[in-house]
Tab-separated table of C-alpha atoms in Angstrom:
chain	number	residue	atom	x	y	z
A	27	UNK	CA	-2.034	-77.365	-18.581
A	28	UNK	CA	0.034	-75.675	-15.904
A	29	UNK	CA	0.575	-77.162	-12.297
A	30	UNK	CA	-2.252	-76.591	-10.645
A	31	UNK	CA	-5.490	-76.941	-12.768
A	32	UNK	CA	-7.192	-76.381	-16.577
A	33	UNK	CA	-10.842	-75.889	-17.495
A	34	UNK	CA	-11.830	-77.823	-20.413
A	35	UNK	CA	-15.131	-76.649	-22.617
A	36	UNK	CA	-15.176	-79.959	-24.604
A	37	UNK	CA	-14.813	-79.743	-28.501
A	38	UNK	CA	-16.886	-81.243	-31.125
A	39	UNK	CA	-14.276	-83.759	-31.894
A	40	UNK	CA	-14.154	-84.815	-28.536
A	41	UNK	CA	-10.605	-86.319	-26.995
A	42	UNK	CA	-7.933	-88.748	-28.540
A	43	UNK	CA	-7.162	-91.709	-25.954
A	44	UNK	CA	-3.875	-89.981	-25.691
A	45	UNK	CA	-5.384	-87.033	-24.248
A	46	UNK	CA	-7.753	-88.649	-21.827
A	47	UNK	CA	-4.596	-90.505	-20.506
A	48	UNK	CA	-2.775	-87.605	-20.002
A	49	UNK	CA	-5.959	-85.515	-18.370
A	50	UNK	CA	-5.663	-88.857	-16.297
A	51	UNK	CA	-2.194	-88.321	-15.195
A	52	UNK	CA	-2.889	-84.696	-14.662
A	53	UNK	CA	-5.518	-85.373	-11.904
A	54	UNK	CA	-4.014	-88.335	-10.811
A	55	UNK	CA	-0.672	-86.307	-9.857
A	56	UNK	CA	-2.602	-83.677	-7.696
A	57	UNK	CA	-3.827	-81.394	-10.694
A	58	UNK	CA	-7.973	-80.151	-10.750
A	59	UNK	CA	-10.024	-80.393	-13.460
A	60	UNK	CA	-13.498	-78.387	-14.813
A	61	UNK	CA	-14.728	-80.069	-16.968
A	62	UNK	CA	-17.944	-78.256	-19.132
A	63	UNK	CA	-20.145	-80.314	-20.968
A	64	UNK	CA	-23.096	-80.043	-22.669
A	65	UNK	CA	-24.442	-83.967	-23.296
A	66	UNK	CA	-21.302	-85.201	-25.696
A	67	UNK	CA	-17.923	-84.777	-26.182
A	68	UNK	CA	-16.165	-84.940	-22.913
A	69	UNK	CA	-18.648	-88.089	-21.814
A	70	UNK	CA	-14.787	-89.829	-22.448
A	71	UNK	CA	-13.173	-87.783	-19.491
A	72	UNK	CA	-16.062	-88.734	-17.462
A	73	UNK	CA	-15.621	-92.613	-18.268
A	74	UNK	CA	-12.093	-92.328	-16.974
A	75	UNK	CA	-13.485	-91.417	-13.464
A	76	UNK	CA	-16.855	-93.765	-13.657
A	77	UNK	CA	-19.055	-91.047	-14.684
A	78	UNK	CA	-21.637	-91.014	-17.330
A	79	UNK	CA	-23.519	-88.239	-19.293
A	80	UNK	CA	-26.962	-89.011	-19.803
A	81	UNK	CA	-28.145	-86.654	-21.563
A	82	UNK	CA	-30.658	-85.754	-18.526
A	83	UNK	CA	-30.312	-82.071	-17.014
A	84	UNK	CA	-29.460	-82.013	-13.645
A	85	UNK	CA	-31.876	-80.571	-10.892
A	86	UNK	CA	-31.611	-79.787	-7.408
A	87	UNK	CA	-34.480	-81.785	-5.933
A	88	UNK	CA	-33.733	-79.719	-2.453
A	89	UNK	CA	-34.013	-76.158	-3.550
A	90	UNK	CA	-35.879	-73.776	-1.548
A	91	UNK	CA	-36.634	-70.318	-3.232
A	92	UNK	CA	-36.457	-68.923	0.232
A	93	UNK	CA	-33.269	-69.438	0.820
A	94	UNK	CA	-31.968	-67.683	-2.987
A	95	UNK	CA	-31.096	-64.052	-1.657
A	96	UNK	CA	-28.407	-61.899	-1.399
A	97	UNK	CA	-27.500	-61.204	2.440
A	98	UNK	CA	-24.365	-58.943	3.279
């Protein structure tokens, strides 16, 4: 942790409840969070803000290919 922000790539073991409350505090006190996950571990840092892993990939529903370009 420092004072502004961590990135978290969660482990197998996933986090203690000691952890999660101080991830908690961290975010709660101004701090910013990235969380990575790939359907497990950190599904316990999501809980503490009302989000749940499914399992399900995520898809943009809006994309257009159209608009996926490089303009300078």
């Amino acid at each position: 942790f420092d004072e502004d922000g961590f990135i978290t790539i969660a482990t197998e073991d996933g986090y203690s409840p000691s952890e999660i409350d101080a991830i908690v505090e961290f975010v709660d006190s101004g701090g910013t969070v990235i969380v990575l996950e790939d359907f497990g571990y950190a599904g316990s840092i999501g809980e503490a803000y009302g989000v749940r892993y499914t399992g399900y990939q995520l898809y943009d529903t809006n994309y257009v290919p159209e608009l996926d370009r490089d303009y300078v």
